[in-house]
Amino acid sequence: MASVSSAAPAATSRLIPSASGTKLSLSSSPRSSPFRLAPPSLKCLRSSPLVSHLFLPKERRSTYVAKSGFSTVSAPTCFASNHEQLKSAKEDIKELLRTTFCHPIMIRLGWHDAGTFDKNKTEWPRRGGANGSLRFDIELKHGANAGLVNALKLLQPIKDKYFGVTYADLFQLASATAIEEAGGPKIPMKYGRVDVSGPDECPEEGRLPDAGPPSPADHLRDVFYRMGLNDKEIVVLSGAHTLGRSRPERSGWGKPETKYTKDGPGAPGGQSWTVQWLKFDNSYFKDIKERKDEDLLVLPTDAVLFEDPSLKVYAEKYAEDQDAFFKDYAEAHAKLSNLGAKFDPPEGFSLD
């Protein structure tokens, strides 16, 4: 998938301070986060008999009725992410979006963390997917992830503030929130994703789609079918390109700037797929179908949506019916965000 832009500068060598004043470090030392700023998870409290349940958040205490009929307090339950911290993190992400216009790159971050999933591999985390592995330098350097270090820099202060939230959940929360805040549908998300613990658990390079393969339809199917997705989901998820810009210095595609991008908002430049590239609607399908504006980007993997007979059925539908696009997109985005994830609790939980 082609690179989309953020409000963060394109240069990635400059480190920005975290919320605590500590500079980010892109170290890839084994078994640690590359940023190494977050305190240990509350999960460690689960095995400590010395910690009173009174010091745990109320949602961490559960009761059950024993066979004797008496109500008994069970051992505290610690999940991968804290529900209340996730809710607060979402509000901080909304403010980040309002001030930096980083909607596109947050969507791309969530997509690229989840999009490495291989349905033919059963072992976690080797199967890839939404597991937070994209925070490690080795995966950040994959060609398809050019520029995503900027998304991590924007999110790291929020991660520092809410240490009870996993990277895997934070990436998907930011992605879904960006869709909703840009005017898109509400995504039926669930949370509780477990993080991988080290760079040795990152997937190999080459699992994400290219923008200009020799046979675009075959390539898209190879990538999306490997993830367990179908033709309908190929088309509807491609519709997320209604947001964002492609930058030639990152993806090799697009113009350095157009009349729609030269003044930003955010860092100026790049070429967008749509005129209003911070508004989530069905303009992507309309503009690709018409192809009348040379300042709008059409990649080979975009054009093929109206060329391949099976894909064209859905592309035509979404160009005509925005409600249908929103409905199908919300379902597909939620499915994508769960690919390969290991949840704690196993069934996940909702923020609603």
CSV table of C-alpha atoms in Angstrom, one decimal:
chain,number,residue,atom,x,y,z
A,1,MET,CA,0.0,0.0,0.0
A,2,ALA,CA,1.4,3.4,-0.9
A,3,SER,CA,2.6,5.7,1.8
A,4,VAL,CA,0.2,8.3,3.2
A,5,SER,CA,1.4,11.4,4.9
A,6,SER,CA,1.2,12.8,8.4
A,7,ALA,CA,1.7,16.2,10.0
A,8,ALA,CA,5.0,15.0,11.3
A,9,PRO,CA,8.1,16.0,9.2
A,10,ALA,CA,9.3,13.5,6.6
A,11,ALA,CA,12.7,13.4,8.1
A,12,THR,CA,13.0,10.5,10.5
A,13,SER,CA,16.4,11.0,12.1
A,14,ARG,CA,15.4,13.6,14.6
A,15,LEU,CA,14.1,12.3,17.8
A,16,ILE,CA,11.3,14.1,19.6
A,17,PRO,CA,10.8,14.2,23.4
A,18,SER,CA,8.3,12.0,25.0
A,19,ALA,CA,5.7,13.1,27.5
A,20,SER,CA,8.2,12.6,30.3
A,21,GLY,CA,11.0,14.5,28.6
A,22,THR,CA,12.9,11.4,27.6
A,23,LYS,CA,14.0,11.1,24.0
A,24,LEU,CA,12.7,8.3,21.9
A,25,SER,CA,15.3,5.6,21.2
A,26,LEU,CA,14.9,3.4,18.2
A,27,SER,CA,17.0,0.7,19.7
A,28,SER,CA,16.2,-2.9,18.6
A,29,SER,CA,17.8,-4.7,21.4
A,30,PRO,CA,16.1,-8.1,21.9
A,31,ARG,CA,13.2,-8.5,24.3
A,32,SER,CA,12.5,-4.9,24.8
A,33,SER,CA,10.5,-2.1,23.3
A,34,PRO,CA,12.6,0.1,21.0
A,35,PHE,CA,11.4,3.1,23.0
A,36,ARG,CA,11.8,1.5,26.4
A,37,LEU,CA,9.8,4.1,28.2
A,38,ALA,CA,6.7,2.4,29.5
A,39,PRO,CA,6.6,1.0,33.0
A,40,PRO,CA,5.9,-2.7,33.5
A,41,SER,CA,2.4,-3.8,32.9
A,42,LEU,CA,-0.1,-4.4,35.7
A,43,LYS,CA,-0.1,-8.0,34.5
A,44,CYS,CA,2.8,-8.6,37.0
A,45,LEU,CA,0.4,-8.0,39.9
A,46,ARG,CA,-1.6,-11.2,39.0
A,47,SER,CA,1.0,-13.5,40.4
A,48,SER,CA,1.8,-11.5,43.6
A,49,PRO,CA,-0.1,-12.8,46.7
A,50,LEU,CA,1.1,-9.8,48.6
A,51,VAL,CA,-0.9,-7.2,46.6
A,52,SER,CA,-4.3,-6.5,48.1
A,53,HIS,CA,-7.2,-6.4,45.7
A,54,LEU,CA,-8.1,-3.0,47.3
A,55,PHE,CA,-5.3,-1.4,45.5
A,56,LEU,CA,-6.4,-2.6,42.1
A,57,PRO,CA,-9.0,-0.7,39.9
A,58,LYS,CA,-12.5,-1.7,40.7
A,59,GLU,CA,-13.0,-3.4,37.3
A,60,ARG,CA,-10.1,-5.7,38.2
A,61,ARG,CA,-12.1,-7.3,41.0
A,62,SER,CA,-14.7,-9.9,40.3
A,63,THR,CA,-17.0,-11.9,42.5
A,64,TYR,CA,-18.7,-15.2,42.0
A,65,VAL,CA,-21.1,-17.3,44.0
A,66,ALA,CA,-19.5,-20.4,45.4
A,67,LYS,CA,-21.3,-23.8,45.8
A,68,SER,CA,-21.8,-22.9,49.4
A,69,GLY,CA,-23.9,-19.9,48.4
A,70,PHE,CA,-21.5,-17.4,49.8
A,71,SER,CA,-20.1,-14.5,47.7
A,72,THR,CA,-16.3,-14.8,47.4
A,73,VAL,CA,-13.8,-12.3,46.0
A,74,SER,CA,-11.7,-14.1,43.4
A,75,ALA,CA,-8.0,-13.4,42.5
A,76,PRO,CA,-7.6,-10.1,40.6
A,77,THR,CA,-7.8,-10.4,36.9
A,78,CYS,CA,-5.3,-8.4,34.8
A,79,PHE,CA,-6.0,-8.0,31.1
A,80,ALA,CA,-3.7,-7.0,28.3
A,81,SER,CA,-5.0,-3.4,28.3
A,82,ASN,CA,-6.8,-1.4,30.9
A,83,HIS,CA,-10.3,-0.4,29.9
A,84,GLU,CA,-10.4,3.0,31.5
A,85,GLN,CA,-6.9,3.9,30.2
A,86,LEU,CA,-8.0,2.9,26.7
A,87,LYS,CA,-11.0,5.2,26.9
A,88,SER,CA,-8.8,8.1,28.1
A,89,ALA,CA,-6.2,7.3,25.4
A,90,LYS,CA,-9.0,7.6,22.7
A,91,GLU,CA,-9.7,11.2,23.9
A,92,ASP,CA,-6.1,12.1,23.6
A,93,ILE,CA,-5.9,10.6,20.1
A,94,LYS,CA,-8.9,12.7,19.1
A,95,GLU,CA,-7.0,15.8,20.3
A,96,LEU,CA,-3.9,14.7,18.4
A,97,LEU,CA,-5.9,14.3,15.3
A,98,ARG,CA,-7.5,17.8,15.7
A,99,THR,CA,-4.1,19.5,16.1
A,100,THR,CA,-1.8,17.6,13.7
A,101,PHE,CA,-4.2,16.3,11.0
A,102,CYS,CA,-2.5,12.9,11.2
A,103,HIS,CA,-5.6,10.8,10.3
A,104,PRO,CA,-4.1,9.1,7.2
A,105,ILE,CA,-0.8,7.9,8.8
A,106,MET,CA,-2.7,6.6,11.8
A,107,ILE,CA,-4.9,4.5,9.6
A,108,ARG,CA,-1.9,3.3,7.7
A,109,LEU,CA,-0.1,2.3,11.0
A,110,GLY,CA,-3.0,0.1,12.1
A,111,TRP,CA,-3.3,-1.4,8.6
A,112,HIS,CA,0.4,-2.3,8.4
A,113,ASP,CA,0.6,-3.8,11.8
A,114,ALA,CA,-2.4,-6.0,11.1
A,115,GLY,CA,-1.8,-6.6,7.4
A,116,THR,CA,1.2,-9.0,7.9
A,117,PHE,CA,-1.2,-11.8,9.0
A,118,ASP,CA,-0.8,-15.2,7.3
A,119,LYS,CA,-3.8,-17.5,7.7
A,120,ASN,CA,-1.6,-20.4,6.8
A,121,LYS,CA,0.5,-20.0,10.0
A,122,THR,CA,-1.2,-20.9,13.2
A,123,GLU,CA,1.5,-20.1,15.8
A,124,TRP,CA,1.3,-16.7,17.5
A,125,PRO,CA,3.2,-14.4,16.8
A,126,ARG,CA,4.8,-16.0,13.7
A,127,ARG,CA,1.5,-15.7,11.9
A,128,GLY,CA,1.8,-11.9,12.0
A,129,GLY,CA,-1.1,-9.6,12.4
A,130,ALA,CA,-2.1,-7.0,15.0
A,131,ASN,CA,0.4,-7.6,17.7
A,132,GLY,CA,2.4,-4.4,18.0
A,133,SER,CA,5.5,-5.7,16.3
A,134,LEU,CA,5.6,-2.6,14.0
A,135,ARG,CA,7.1,-0.6,16.9
A,136,PHE,CA,10.4,-2.4,16.4
A,137,ASP,CA,13.1,-0.9,14.2
A,138,ILE,CA,13.6,-4.0,12.1
A,139,GLU,CA,10.0,-4.0,10.9
A,140,LEU,CA,9.8,-0.2,10.6
A,141,LYS,CA,12.6,-0.4,8.0
A,142,HIS,CA,10.6,-2.7,5.7
A,143,GLY,CA,10.1,-0.8,2.4
A,144,ALA,CA,6.3,-0.7,2.8
A,145,ASN,CA,6.6,1.0,6.2
A,146,ALA,CA,8.6,4.1,5.0
A,147,GLY,CA,7.6,7.1,7.1
A,148,LEU,CA,5.6,5.2,9.7
A,149,VAL,CA,8.3,6.2,12.3
A,150,ASN,CA,6.5,9.5,12.3
A,151,ALA,CA,3.3,7.9,13.5
A,152,LEU,CA,5.1,6.2,16.3
A,153,LYS,CA,6.6,9.5,17.4
A,154,LEU,CA,3.2,11.1,17.6
A,155,LEU,CA,1.7,8.2,19.6
A,156,GLN,CA,4.6,7.6,22.0
A,157,PRO,CA,3.7,10.3,24.5
A,158,ILE,CA,0.2,8.8,24.7
A,159,LYS,CA,1.7,5.3,25.3
A,160,ASP,CA,3.9,6.8,28.0
A,161,LYS,CA,0.9,8.3,29.7
A,162,TYR,CA,-1.2,5.2,29.6
A,163,PHE,CA,1.2,2.3,30.4
A,164,GLY,CA,-1.7,0.0,30.9
A,165,VAL,CA,-2.4,0.0,27.1
A,166,THR,CA,-0.6,-2.3,24.7
A,167,TYR,CA,1.0,-1.0,21.5
A,168,ALA,CA,-1.2,-3.5,19.5
A,169,ASP,CA,-4.4,-1.9,21.0
A,170,LEU,CA,-3.1,1.6,20.7
A,171,PHE,CA,-2.3,1.2,17.0
A,172,GLN,CA,-5.7,-0.2,16.2
A,173,LEU,CA,-7.5,2.4,18.5
A,174,ALA,CA,-5.7,5.2,16.6
A,175,SER,CA,-6.6,3.8,13.2
A,176,ALA,CA,-10.3,3.3,14.0
A,177,THR,CA,-10.6,6.7,15.8
A,178,ALA,CA,-9.0,8.4,12.8
A,179,ILE,CA,-11.7,6.9,10.5
A,180,GLU,CA,-14.5,8.1,12.8
A,181,GLU,CA,-13.0,11.6,13.3
A,182,ALA,CA,-12.7,12.1,9.6
A,183,GLY,CA,-16.4,11.6,9.1
A,184,GLY,CA,-16.3,7.9,8.5
A,185,PRO,CA,-18.4,5.1,10.1
A,186,LYS,CA,-18.1,3.9,13.7
A,187,ILE,CA,-16.0,0.8,13.7
A,188,PRO,CA,-17.2,-2.1,15.9
A,189,MET,CA,-13.8,-2.6,17.6
A,190,LYS,CA,-12.8,-4.9,20.4
A,191,TYR,CA,-9.6,-4.6,22.5
A,192,GLY,CA,-7.3,-6.6,24.7
A,193,ARG,CA,-4.6,-7.4,22.1
A,194,VAL,CA,-1.3,-8.8,23.5
A,195,ASP,CA,2.0,-7.3,22.3
A,196,VAL,CA,4.9,-9.3,21.0
A,197,SER,CA,7.9,-8.8,23.3
A,198,GLY,CA,10.9,-8.4,21.0
A,199,PRO,CA,12.1,-7.7,17.5
A,200,ASP,CA,12.9,-11.4,16.9
A,201,GLU,CA,9.1,-11.9,16.8
A,202,CYS,CA,8.5,-9.5,13.8
A,203,PRO,CA,7.3,-10.9,10.5
A,204,GLU,CA,9.6,-11.1,7.5
A,205,GLU,CA,9.5,-8.4,4.9
A,206,GLY,CA,7.2,-8.8,1.9
A,207,ARG,CA,3.8,-9.5,3.4
A,208,LEU,CA,2.3,-6.0,2.5
A,209,PRO,CA,0.9,-5.0,-0.9
A,210,ASP,CA,2.9,-3.1,-3.5
A,211,ALA,CA,1.4,-0.1,-5.3
A,212,GLY,CA,2.5,-1.0,-8.8
A,213,PRO,CA,3.0,-4.8,-9.3
A,214,PRO,CA,3.1,-6.3,-12.8
A,215,SER,CA,-0.3,-7.9,-12.4
A,216,PRO,CA,-2.2,-5.7,-9.9
A,217,ALA,CA,-5.3,-7.9,-9.5
A,218,ASP,CA,-3.3,-11.1,-9.0
A,219,HIS,CA,-1.1,-9.3,-6.5
A,220,LEU,CA,-3.9,-7.9,-4.5
A,221,ARG,CA,-5.5,-11.3,-4.3
A,222,ASP,CA,-2.3,-13.0,-3.3
A,223,VAL,CA,-1.9,-10.5,-0.4
A,224,PHE,CA,-5.5,-10.3,0.8
A,225,TYR,CA,-6.3,-14.0,0.3
A,226,ARG,CA,-3.3,-14.8,2.4
A,227,MET,CA,-4.9,-12.7,5.2
A,228,GLY,CA,-8.2,-14.6,4.8
A,229,LEU,CA,-10.0,-11.7,3.1
A,230,ASN,CA,-12.0,-11.7,-0.1
A,231,ASP,CA,-12.6,-9.6,-3.2
A,232,LYS,CA,-15.3,-7.5,-1.5
A,233,GLU,CA,-12.9,-6.7,1.3
A,234,ILE,CA,-10.0,-5.9,-1.1
A,235,VAL,CA,-12.2,-3.2,-2.7
A,236,VAL,CA,-13.8,-1.7,0.4
A,237,LEU,CA,-10.6,-1.5,2.3
A,238,SER,CA,-8.9,0.2,-0.7
A,239,GLY,CA,-11.5,2.9,-0.1
A,240,ALA,CA,-9.5,4.1,2.9
A,241,HIS,CA,-7.3,5.8,0.3
A,242,THR,CA,-10.0,8.5,0.2
A,243,LEU,CA,-7.8,9.9,3.0
A,244,GLY,CA,-4.2,10.8,2.7
A,245,ARG,CA,-1.4,11.4,0.2
A,246,SER,CA,1.3,9.4,-1.5
A,247,ARG,CA,4.8,10.9,-1.2
A,248,PRO,CA,7.4,9.9,-3.9
A,249,GLU,CA,10.3,10.0,-1.4
A,250,ARG,CA,8.6,7.3,0.6
A,251,SER,CA,6.7,5.1,-1.9
A,252,GLY,CA,8.1,6.1,-5.2
A,253,TRP,CA,4.6,7.1,-6.3
A,254,GLY,CA,2.8,10.4,-6.7
A,255,LYS,CA,3.8,14.0,-7.4
A,256,PRO,CA,5.9,16.0,-5.0
A,257,GLU,CA,2.9,18.4,-4.6
A,258,THR,CA,-0.4,19.4,-6.2
A,259,LYS,CA,-2.8,22.2,-5.9
A,260,TYR,CA,-4.6,20.2,-3.3
A,261,THR,CA,-1.6,19.5,-1.1
A,262,LYS,CA,0.9,22.3,-1.5
A,263,ASP,CA,-0.5,24.2,1.5
A,264,GLY,CA,-1.1,21.2,3.8
A,265,PRO,CA,-2.7,21.0,6.3
A,266,GLY,CA,0.1,19.4,8.1
A,267,ALA,CA,3.4,19.0,6.2
A,268,PRO,CA,2.8,20.2,2.6
A,269,GLY,CA,3.3,18.1,-0.4
A,270,GLY,CA,2.5,14.7,-1.9
A,271,GLN,CA,-0.3,13.7,-4.2
A,272,SER,CA,-3.8,12.8,-2.9
A,273,TRP,CA,-6.3,10.4,-4.3
A,274,THR,CA,-9.2,12.8,-3.6
A,275,VAL,CA,-9.7,16.6,-3.4
A,276,GLN,CA,-10.7,16.6,0.3
A,277,TRP,CA,-8.1,14.1,1.5
A,278,LEU,CA,-8.9,14.5,5.2
A,279,LYS,CA,-12.6,13.7,4.7
A,280,PHE,CA,-13.7,10.1,4.8
A,281,ASP,CA,-16.4,9.5,2.1
A,282,ASN,CA,-16.8,7.6,-1.2
A,283,SER,CA,-14.9,10.1,-3.3
A,284,TYR,CA,-12.1,7.7,-3.9
A,285,PHE,CA,-14.3,5.4,-6.0
A,286,LYS,CA,-15.9,8.3,-7.8
A,287,ASP,CA,-12.6,9.9,-8.7
A,288,ILE,CA,-10.9,6.7,-9.9
A,289,LYS,CA,-13.9,5.9,-12.0
A,290,GLU,CA,-13.9,9.3,-13.7
A,291,ARG,CA,-10.1,9.9,-13.8
A,292,LYS,CA,-10.6,13.5,-15.0
A,293,ASP,CA,-8.2,15.3,-12.7
A,294,GLU,CA,-4.5,14.9,-13.3
A,295,ASP,CA,-3.7,16.2,-9.8
A,296,LEU,CA,-5.4,13.2,-8.3
A,297,LEU,CA,-3.5,10.0,-7.9
A,298,VAL,CA,-4.5,6.7,-9.5
A,299,LEU,CA,-2.1,3.8,-8.8
A,300,PRO,CA,-2.2,0.5,-10.8
A,301,THR,CA,-3.8,-1.1,-7.7
A,302,ASP,CA,-6.5,1.6,-7.7
A,303,ALA,CA,-7.2,1.4,-11.4
A,304,VAL,CA,-7.6,-2.3,-11.4
A,305,LEU,CA,-10.7,-2.0,-9.1
A,306,PHE,CA,-12.6,-0.9,-12.1
A,307,GLU,CA,-10.9,-3.2,-14.6
A,308,ASP,CA,-11.1,-6.6,-13.0
A,309,PRO,CA,-14.7,-7.9,-13.5
A,310,SER,CA,-15.1,-9.3,-9.9
A,311,LEU,CA,-13.6,-6.3,-8.2
A,312,LYS,CA,-15.5,-3.8,-10.4
A,313,VAL,CA,-18.9,-5.0,-9.1
A,314,TYR,CA,-18.0,-3.7,-5.7
A,315,ALA,CA,-16.2,-0.6,-6.9
A,316,GLU,CA,-19.2,0.5,-8.9
A,317,LYS,CA,-21.5,-0.1,-6.0
A,318,TYR,CA,-19.4,2.0,-3.6
A,319,ALA,CA,-19.1,4.8,-6.1
A,320,GLU,CA,-22.9,5.0,-6.3
A,321,ASP,CA,-23.8,4.2,-2.7
A,322,GLN,CA,-21.9,5.8,0.2
A,323,ASP,CA,-24.1,4.2,2.9
A,324,ALA,CA,-23.2,0.8,1.5
A,325,PHE,CA,-19.5,1.7,1.5
A,326,PHE,CA,-19.7,2.9,5.1
A,327,LYS,CA,-21.5,-0.3,6.3
A,328,ASP,CA,-19.1,-2.7,4.5
A,329,TYR,CA,-16.0,-0.7,5.4
A,330,ALA,CA,-16.8,-0.7,9.1
A,331,GLU,CA,-17.2,-4.5,9.1
A,332,ALA,CA,-14.0,-5.0,7.0
A,333,HIS,CA,-11.9,-2.6,9.1
A,334,ALA,CA,-12.9,-4.4,12.3
A,335,LYS,CA,-12.1,-7.7,10.8
A,336,LEU,CA,-8.7,-6.5,9.6
A,337,SER,CA,-7.8,-5.0,13.0
A,338,ASN,CA,-8.3,-8.4,14.6
A,339,LEU,CA,-6.2,-10.5,12.2
A,340,GLY,CA,-3.6,-12.6,14.0
A,341,ALA,CA,-4.2,-10.9,17.3
A,342,LYS,CA,-4.1,-12.8,20.6
A,343,PHE,CA,-6.6,-11.3,23.0
A,344,ASP,CA,-6.6,-11.2,26.8
A,345,PRO,CA,-9.3,-11.8,27.8
A,346,PRO,CA,-9.7,-14.3,24.9
A,347,GLU,CA,-13.1,-12.7,23.8
A,348,GLY,CA,-11.7,-9.2,23.9
A,349,PHE,CA,-13.7,-6.3,25.2
A,350,SER,CA,-15.5,-3.2,23.9
A,351,LEU,CA,-15.1,0.4,24.9
A,352,ASP,CA,-18.8,1.1,24.6
